[in-house]
Short mmCIF file of C-alpha atoms in Angstrom, two decimals:
data_model
loop_
_atom_site.label_atom_id
_atom_site.label_comp_id
_atom_site.label_asym_id
_atom_site.label_seq_id
_atom_site.Cartn_x
_atom_site.Cartn_y
_atom_site.Cartn_z
CA MET A 1 -0.06 -4.92 -28.12
CA ARG A 2 -0.69 -3.04 -24.71
CA ARG A 3 -4.08 0.21 -25.39
CA GLY A 4 -5.62 2.35 -22.80
CA ILE A 5 -9.70 1.42 -21.88
CA SER A 6 -11.07 3.32 -19.54
CA ALA A 7 -15.00 4.04 -18.18
CA THR A 8 -16.57 6.64 -15.96
CA ILE A 9 -19.45 5.64 -14.02
CA ALA A 10 -21.34 8.48 -11.82
CA CYS A 11 -22.10 6.88 -8.40
CA ALA A 12 -25.09 7.77 -6.10
CA ALA A 13 -25.39 6.42 -2.76
CA ALA A 14 -27.97 6.79 0.14
CA VAL A 15 -25.89 7.20 3.67
CA LEU A 16 -27.37 6.19 6.48
CA ALA A 17 -27.33 8.97 9.75
CA ALA A 18 -25.95 7.49 12.51
CA THR A 19 -28.63 7.60 15.40
CA GLY A 20 -28.25 9.47 18.73
CA ALA A 21 -27.78 8.60 22.64
CA GLY A 22 -31.03 10.02 24.03
CA VAL A 23 -34.92 8.00 23.18
CA LEU A 24 -37.07 11.37 23.22
CA ALA A 25 -38.07 12.50 20.36
CA GLU A 26 -38.41 11.24 16.53
CA VAL A 27 -37.11 14.47 13.86
CA PRO A 28 -36.54 13.97 10.27
CA SER A 29 -32.38 15.23 9.06
CA TYR A 30 -31.26 14.25 5.46
CA ALA A 31 -28.03 13.14 3.92
CA ALA A 32 -26.55 13.35 0.98
CA ALA A 33 -24.52 11.50 -1.34
CA GLY A 34 -23.52 10.14 -4.44
CA CYS A 35 -19.98 9.26 -6.25
CA SER A 36 -18.09 8.98 -10.11
CA VAL A 37 -16.10 6.19 -10.52
CA THR A 38 -12.93 6.23 -13.17
CA TYR A 39 -12.70 3.02 -14.08
CA THR A 40 -9.65 2.59 -16.53
CA VAL A 41 -7.16 0.17 -18.08
CA THR A 42 -3.51 1.77 -18.20
CA ASN A 43 -2.41 -1.13 -19.29
CA GLN A 44 -3.24 -4.71 -21.32
CA TRP A 45 -1.14 -8.01 -23.36
CA PRO A 46 -1.88 -11.03 -23.40
CA GLY A 47 -3.78 -12.42 -20.81
CA GLY A 48 -2.62 -9.79 -18.58
CA PHE A 49 -3.61 -6.09 -17.82
CA GLY A 50 -2.94 -2.58 -15.35
CA ALA A 51 -6.01 -1.12 -14.84
CA SER A 52 -5.81 2.96 -12.12
CA VAL A 53 -9.55 3.29 -10.49
CA THR A 54 -10.31 6.39 -8.98
CA VAL A 55 -13.42 7.32 -6.50
CA LYS A 56 -14.54 10.85 -5.99
CA ASN A 57 -17.19 11.86 -2.80
CA LEU A 58 -20.07 13.71 -4.56
CA GLY A 59 -21.84 13.77 -1.23
CA ASP A 60 -21.34 14.48 2.85
CA ALA A 61 -18.23 13.11 3.97
CA LEU A 62 -17.10 9.78 3.69
CA ASN A 63 -15.39 7.94 6.99
CA GLY A 64 -14.53 4.46 5.57
CA TRP A 65 -15.60 3.23 1.94
CA THR A 66 -16.64 0.02 0.19
CA LEU A 67 -16.87 -0.36 -3.70
CA VAL A 68 -17.90 -3.32 -5.53
CA TRP A 69 -18.03 -4.01 -8.92
CA SER A 70 -18.19 -7.33 -11.06
CA PHE A 71 -16.01 -8.80 -13.83
CA GLY A 72 -18.57 -9.37 -16.84
CA ALA A 73 -15.54 -12.01 -18.57
CA GLY A 74 -13.36 -14.49 -15.72
CA GLN A 75 -10.96 -11.75 -14.83
CA THR A 76 -9.32 -11.63 -11.98
CA VAL A 77 -6.62 -10.48 -9.82
CA THR A 78 -3.65 -10.63 -9.39
CA GLN A 79 -2.26 -8.17 -7.55
CA TYR A 80 -3.41 -4.29 -6.35
CA TRP A 81 -2.19 -1.27 -4.29
CA SER A 82 -3.70 1.65 -2.02
CA THR A 83 -6.84 -1.05 -1.43
CA ALA A 84 -7.78 -4.02 0.10
CA LEU A 85 -8.94 -6.44 -2.25
CA THR A 86 -10.66 -9.75 -2.52
CA GLN A 87 -12.59 -11.46 -5.04
CA SER A 88 -14.77 -13.76 -4.60
CA GLY A 89 -16.02 -15.19 -8.42
CA SER A 90 -16.84 -12.55 -10.94
CA GLN A 91 -17.46 -10.21 -7.57
CA VAL A 92 -14.42 -8.02 -6.18
CA THR A 93 -14.66 -6.30 -2.91
CA ALA A 94 -12.06 -3.55 -2.73
CA LYS A 95 -12.45 -1.27 0.78
CA ASN A 96 -9.98 1.74 2.09
CA VAL A 97 -6.74 1.33 3.77
CA ASP A 98 -6.01 3.39 6.87
CA TYR A 99 -4.23 6.60 4.46
CA ASN A 100 -7.09 6.68 2.03
CA GLY A 101 -10.18 6.23 4.50
CA SER A 102 -11.46 9.35 4.94
CA LEU A 103 -13.06 11.75 1.75
CA ALA A 104 -14.48 15.03 1.87
CA THR A 105 -17.54 16.73 -0.06
CA ASN A 106 -15.95 16.69 -3.65
CA ALA A 107 -12.48 15.30 -2.65
CA SER A 108 -11.19 11.37 -5.07
CA THR A 109 -9.23 8.88 -4.53
CA GLN A 110 -7.58 6.43 -6.13
CA PHE A 111 -6.10 3.04 -6.44
CA GLY A 112 -4.34 0.12 -8.93
CA PHE A 113 -4.64 -3.56 -9.31
CA ASN A 114 -3.35 -5.57 -12.12
CA GLY A 115 -5.38 -8.98 -13.46
CA ALA A 116 -5.97 -12.07 -15.96
CA TRP A 117 -8.15 -12.53 -18.14
CA SER A 118 -8.55 -14.73 -20.94
CA ALA A 119 -11.09 -13.75 -24.25
CA SER A 120 -12.09 -10.19 -23.33
CA ASN A 121 -11.89 -8.15 -21.01
CA PRO A 122 -15.08 -5.98 -20.84
CA VAL A 123 -14.83 -2.87 -18.49
CA PRO A 124 -17.21 -3.59 -15.53
CA THR A 125 -20.78 -1.85 -15.67
CA ALA A 126 -21.89 -0.69 -12.93
CA PHE A 127 -20.84 -0.52 -9.17
CA THR A 128 -21.87 -0.13 -5.60
CA LEU A 129 -20.35 2.81 -3.06
CA ASN A 130 -20.97 1.15 0.87
CA GLY A 131 -23.39 -1.10 -0.08
CA VAL A 132 -26.33 0.47 -2.56
CA ALA A 133 -26.29 0.97 -6.24
CA CYS A 134 -24.52 3.89 -7.85
CA THR A 135 -27.16 5.28 -10.33
CA GLY A 136 -25.98 9.01 -10.91
CA GLY A 137 -26.56 12.51 -9.21
CA VAL A 138 -26.07 13.85 -5.88
CA THR A 139 -29.46 12.22 -3.33
CA THR A 140 -30.43 13.07 -0.37
CA SER A 141 -32.67 10.74 2.15
CA PRO A 142 -34.57 10.84 5.32
CA SER A 143 -33.26 9.25 8.67
CA ALA A 144 -34.24 8.90 11.62
CA THR A 145 -32.00 10.29 14.75
CA ARG A 146 -32.95 10.71 18.19
CA SER A 147 -32.80 14.33 19.95
CA ALA A 148 -31.23 13.12 23.50
CA SER A 149 -30.64 15.58 26.74
CA PRO A 150 -27.47 16.27 27.57
CA SER A 151 -26.81 14.50 30.83
CA ALA A 152 -27.37 11.28 27.90
CA SER A 153 -25.85 12.49 25.62
CA ALA A 154 -22.24 13.54 27.72
CA SER A 155 -22.98 10.04 29.29
CA ARG A 156 -22.53 8.48 25.75
CA SER A 157 -19.41 10.07 24.89
CA ALA A 158 -17.93 9.49 27.70
CA SER A 159 -17.85 5.94 27.44
CA PRO A 160 -16.27 3.66 24.84
CA SER A 161 -16.67 2.85 21.76
CA ALA A 162 -16.66 -0.04 19.74
CA SER A 163 -12.99 0.63 17.61
CA PRO A 164 -11.76 -0.48 14.22
CA SER A 165 -10.23 -3.12 14.02
CA ARG A 166 -6.52 -2.42 13.55
CA SER A 167 -6.62 -0.38 16.87
CA ALA A 168 -6.73 -3.66 18.43
CA SER A 169 -3.30 -3.74 18.24
CA ALA A 170 -2.51 -0.66 19.41
CA SER A 171 -0.98 -1.63 23.05
CA PRO A 172 1.69 -3.90 23.10
CA SER A 173 0.62 -8.07 23.80
CA THR A 174 3.58 -10.75 25.21
CA SER A 175 3.85 -13.12 22.73
CA THR A 176 1.91 -16.72 22.85
CA GLY A 177 4.01 -18.95 22.00
CA THR A 178 3.45 -18.92 17.71
CA PRO A 179 6.03 -20.97 16.31
CA GLY A 180 8.72 -18.82 15.48
CA VAL A 181 7.73 -15.63 17.49
CA PRO A 182 10.67 -14.75 19.96
CA SER A 183 10.11 -15.83 24.02
CA ASP A 184 11.25 -12.18 24.69
CA ALA A 185 9.37 -10.09 21.60
CA VAL A 186 6.68 -7.74 23.59
CA TRP A 187 4.87 -7.80 20.42
CA SER A 188 3.09 -9.73 18.04
CA ALA A 189 -0.64 -10.05 16.16
CA SER A 190 -1.79 -12.00 12.71
CA GLY A 191 -4.24 -9.52 11.46
CA GLN A 192 -4.12 -8.41 7.89
CA TRP A 193 -3.94 -5.12 8.96
CA ASP A 194 -2.51 -4.94 12.85
CA THR A 195 -0.03 -2.51 13.79
CA TRP A 196 1.83 -0.89 16.76
CA THR A 197 3.85 2.04 17.62
CA ASN A 198 6.42 2.25 19.56
CA GLY A 199 9.89 4.84 19.61
CA GLY A 200 8.48 7.16 16.99
CA TYR A 201 8.50 3.46 14.45
CA THR A 202 5.60 2.40 13.63
CA LEU A 203 5.50 -1.23 12.69
CA TYR A 204 2.16 -2.35 9.81
CA ASN A 205 1.97 -5.96 9.78
CA ASP A 206 -0.19 -5.52 5.83
CA VAL A 207 -1.32 -9.09 4.11
CA TRP A 208 -2.53 -8.01 1.23
CA GLY A 209 -2.06 -9.61 -1.28
CA GLY A 210 -4.56 -11.59 -3.69
CA GLY A 211 -4.51 -15.90 -2.44
CA ALA A 212 -2.42 -14.91 0.30
CA GLY A 213 -1.36 -17.49 3.14
CA SER A 214 -0.57 -16.86 6.93
CA GLN A 215 1.83 -14.42 8.50
CA THR A 216 2.72 -13.58 12.13
CA ILE A 217 4.49 -10.35 13.13
CA TRP A 218 6.79 -9.62 15.74
CA ALA A 219 8.48 -7.23 17.87
CA ARG A 220 10.88 -6.46 20.60
CA THR A 221 10.67 -2.84 19.34
CA GLY A 222 9.21 -0.50 16.96
CA THR A 223 13.43 -0.92 14.37
CA ASN A 224 13.83 -4.39 15.61
CA TRP A 225 10.66 -6.69 14.56
CA GLY A 226 10.44 -9.31 12.24
CA VAL A 227 7.72 -11.47 10.74
CA VAL A 228 6.59 -15.12 10.28
CA ALA A 229 5.29 -15.81 6.58
CA ASN A 230 3.48 -18.91 4.99
CA HIS A 231 2.60 -18.01 1.35
CA PRO A 232 2.20 -19.57 -1.47
CA MET A 233 4.03 -19.52 -4.25
CA THR A 234 1.95 -17.94 -7.14
CA SER A 235 2.09 -14.92 -8.56
CA GLY A 236 1.65 -11.33 -6.56
CA VAL A 237 1.91 -10.02 -3.93
CA LYS A 238 1.10 -10.79 -0.67
CA SER A 239 2.50 -8.52 2.27
CA TYR A 240 4.71 -5.92 2.84
CA PRO A 241 5.29 -6.19 6.96
CA HIS A 242 7.72 -2.79 6.99
CA THR A 243 8.15 0.39 9.47
CA VAL A 244 7.91 3.28 9.33
CA LYS A 245 9.21 7.60 11.58
CA GLY A 246 6.07 9.08 9.99
CA SER A 247 5.94 11.34 7.05
CA ILE A 248 9.53 13.19 6.80
CA GLY A 249 6.90 16.73 5.09
CA ARG A 250 9.70 18.46 3.31
CA THR A 251 10.47 19.15 0.37
CA VAL A 252 14.24 18.36 -1.76
CA SER A 253 16.32 21.12 -1.96
CA SER A 254 15.02 21.79 1.49
CA LEU A 255 16.92 19.15 3.36
CA SER A 256 20.61 19.34 4.28
CA THR A 257 20.27 15.56 5.47
CA LEU A 258 18.29 12.13 5.10
CA THR A 259 20.42 8.72 5.63
CA SER A 260 18.35 5.42 6.95
CA SER A 261 21.05 1.81 7.57
CA PHE A 262 19.20 -1.11 8.35
CA ASN A 263 20.59 -5.21 9.61
CA VAL A 264 18.12 -7.36 8.86
CA SER A 265 17.93 -11.45 7.96
CA VAL A 266 16.05 -13.35 5.50
CA PRO A 267 15.70 -16.71 4.19
CA SER A 268 17.50 -18.11 1.60
CA SER A 269 14.21 -19.07 -0.67
CA GLY A 270 11.01 -17.69 -2.03
CA ASN A 271 9.69 -14.71 -3.43
CA TYR A 272 10.85 -11.99 -1.48
CA GLU A 273 13.15 -8.52 -1.30
CA THR A 274 14.19 -6.43 0.88
CA ALA A 275 13.08 -2.53 0.04
CA TYR A 276 12.44 0.56 1.08
CA ASP A 277 9.10 1.39 0.29
CA ILE A 278 9.36 5.52 -0.42
CA TRP A 279 6.65 7.94 -1.16
CA ALA A 280 6.30 11.77 -2.34
CA ASN A 281 3.52 14.55 -3.70
CA SER A 282 1.39 12.45 -1.44
CA ASN A 283 1.99 9.63 -3.55
CA ALA A 284 2.27 10.04 -7.04
CA TYR A 285 5.80 9.48 -6.71
CA GLU A 286 6.69 6.25 -5.67
CA VAL A 287 10.45 4.98 -4.94
CA MET A 288 12.01 1.68 -4.53
CA LEU A 289 15.38 0.30 -3.38
CA TRP A 290 15.76 -3.04 -3.99
CA MET A 291 19.11 -3.88 -1.17
CA ASN A 292 19.05 -7.70 -1.85
CA TRP A 293 16.18 -9.90 -3.74
CA ASN A 294 15.60 -14.35 -4.15
CA GLY A 295 13.41 -15.74 -6.23
CA ALA A 296 10.57 -15.50 -9.22
CA VAL A 297 10.83 -10.76 -8.36
CA GLY A 298 10.90 -8.50 -11.07
CA PRO A 299 10.71 -5.06 -10.69
CA ILE A 300 7.89 -2.57 -12.50
CA ALA A 301 9.30 -1.04 -16.08
CA ASP A 302 9.08 0.53 -18.89
CA SER A 303 10.28 -1.78 -21.67
CA TYR A 304 10.67 -5.76 -21.36
CA ASP A 305 12.64 -7.56 -23.43
CA SER A 306 13.26 -12.50 -23.54
CA ASN A 307 15.45 -11.95 -19.61
CA GLY A 308 13.00 -9.69 -17.47
CA ALA A 309 12.66 -5.74 -16.95
CA VAL A 310 15.13 -3.21 -18.89
CA PRO A 311 16.45 -0.97 -16.48
CA ALA A 312 17.05 2.78 -17.69
CA PHE A 313 20.31 2.85 -16.02
CA ARG A 314 23.25 0.56 -15.62
CA ASN A 315 25.49 0.02 -12.74
CA VAL A 316 25.20 3.49 -10.63
CA THR A 317 26.95 4.48 -8.18
CA LEU A 318 24.72 6.45 -5.96
CA GLY A 319 23.55 6.83 -2.02
CA GLY A 320 26.59 4.28 -0.65
CA HIS A 321 25.51 1.56 -4.17
CA THR A 322 25.62 0.64 -7.14
CA TRP A 323 21.86 0.46 -8.70
CA ASN A 324 20.14 -0.75 -12.01
CA ILE A 325 17.59 1.40 -12.61
CA TYR A 326 14.43 1.05 -13.71
CA ARG A 327 11.55 3.88 -14.74
CA GLY A 328 7.85 2.03 -14.93
CA SER A 329 4.22 3.22 -13.43
CA ASN A 330 1.91 0.74 -11.37
CA GLY A 331 -1.12 3.12 -13.46
CA SER A 332 -1.94 5.17 -10.07
CA ASN A 333 1.64 6.49 -9.95
CA ALA A 334 5.61 6.98 -11.61
CA VAL A 335 7.59 3.89 -10.31
CA TYR A 336 11.09 3.89 -9.68
CA SER A 337 13.34 0.87 -8.67
CA PHE A 338 16.71 1.56 -7.43
CA LEU A 339 18.26 -2.02 -7.32
CA ARG A 340 21.27 -3.26 -5.51
CA THR A 341 24.02 -4.54 -8.74
CA SER A 342 24.99 -7.38 -5.00
CA ASP A 343 22.38 -8.53 -2.19
CA THR A 344 23.03 -7.70 0.77
CA ASN A 345 21.65 -7.99 4.44
CA SER A 346 22.79 -4.48 6.03
CA GLY A 347 24.06 -1.05 5.40
CA THR A 348 23.59 2.56 4.98
CA VAL A 349 22.23 4.81 2.32
CA ASP A 350 21.91 8.36 1.39
CA VAL A 351 18.05 8.49 0.59
CA LEU A 352 18.53 12.94 0.10
CA ALA A 353 21.60 11.54 -3.29
CA ILE A 354 19.37 9.34 -4.61
CA ALA A 355 16.84 11.85 -3.83
CA ASN A 356 18.69 13.99 -5.81
CA TRP A 357 19.60 12.42 -8.64
CA LEU A 358 15.88 12.29 -9.83
CA LYS A 359 15.20 15.44 -9.58
CA THR A 360 18.65 15.85 -12.11
CA GLN A 361 17.17 13.65 -14.56
CA GLY A 362 13.70 15.80 -14.47
CA TRP A 363 12.19 12.14 -13.06
CA TRP A 364 10.73 13.94 -10.27
CA GLY A 365 10.41 18.59 -9.28
CA ASP A 366 11.53 19.83 -5.80
CA VAL A 367 9.20 17.26 -4.31
CA THR A 368 7.22 17.05 -0.75
CA MET A 369 8.93 13.53 0.60
CA GLY A 370 6.91 11.09 2.60
CA GLU A 371 6.45 8.18 4.17
CA ALA A 372 10.22 6.12 3.99
CA GLN A 373 9.34 2.64 4.46
CA PHE A 374 11.04 -0.08 5.64
CA GLY A 375 10.35 -3.92 5.08
CA PHE A 376 9.94 -7.34 3.24
CA GLU A 377 7.32 -7.54 0.22
CA ILE A 378 6.44 -11.01 0.00
CA SER A 379 4.98 -12.93 -3.08
CA GLY A 380 5.77 -16.32 -1.90
CA THR A 381 7.55 -17.96 0.97
CA ASN A 382 9.37 -22.09 0.64
CA GLY A 383 7.09 -23.02 3.77
CA THR A 384 7.16 -21.09 6.58
CA SER A 385 9.65 -19.14 6.58
CA ALA A 386 11.54 -16.15 8.94
CA PHE A 387 12.24 -12.54 7.95
CA THR A 388 13.79 -10.51 11.03
CA ASP A 389 14.71 -7.05 10.94
CA ASN A 390 18.05 -7.19 13.53
CA SER A 391 18.60 -3.04 13.53
CA PHE A 392 16.35 0.19 11.30
CA GLY A 393 17.47 3.61 11.51
CA ILE A 394 15.78 6.68 9.83
CA SER A 395 17.36 10.30 9.86
CA TRP A 396 17.07 14.12 8.55
CA SER A 397 17.77 17.91 8.74
#
């Protein structure tokens, strides 16, 4: 039987103030810090569960966060979203991703995961935020800052500073002969969160699943790219390499057109799907359009039977394709999955028609459309496998 379990834990963390560039005098400064964490088991079934975690910043603004807790009964995380998560033994470390790292005072962010359990599934009782135990309330802690002469400060700000790990892939780099990467690729990278922007499109390597293997992304352009992946054939999504043309930023009713076309080459074996991942209302809604899929993969759905997920609607012709449509939640947002009734490696999709259909069904209102991502959601490969996006385009008016 599925059931909900929740616990709210107030957290306070000391944050060190950054040091300046000069060496004239040392003066005290104070940083306010605090947070609250709500950990909710959104659903549970024999051997598995889903959970949602909300982090609210009560102190000074944060630019990047790390939340750590330990499971008390041997639970393990099998899949996660809206966070970069790792687990070592009982300890779980969840970090921000690109779009949710900045938290102003009283701002909050949410991420979720699926997990496995055996004897019991107790809620964690302690969290740390950015390395400091969460104890409740808002605290201020003194830290040393150094006043600097104007010339010293100006000199410091003008010099290069350490850049985030993702920025290493901000400029093109020539392929270095990685097996499976074309010799005419102008960029390739193997970092977990590597990105590259070209022609208004941004590519993301995005290796984010627990137990993932190796993955190299390469590109000729932002719309002609591919991935060479070697992920174990275990449960849970390992990665979602994709391309995106920024945020649409328009309500459904204000759009006259929203269309996309694609052409891909995919392996004949493995667990994966070629999919659009479309977001709306600040990630409150997620729409997945599965254009082809293979192996042991399935959509999130409200109901299941002995044959797997049960669609809410079957054989609906919409937006130029015929779909089975599923409705569900991952614990953080509503998920609507459109699975094409037959695989295709190329085509054009009228995304606006799908958005209007969801509105007509009352599944969402006149939402503001966010990113419309396109790529390969990979759960496992039989050895090293190649996925190629031969061409892609999306436009709206």
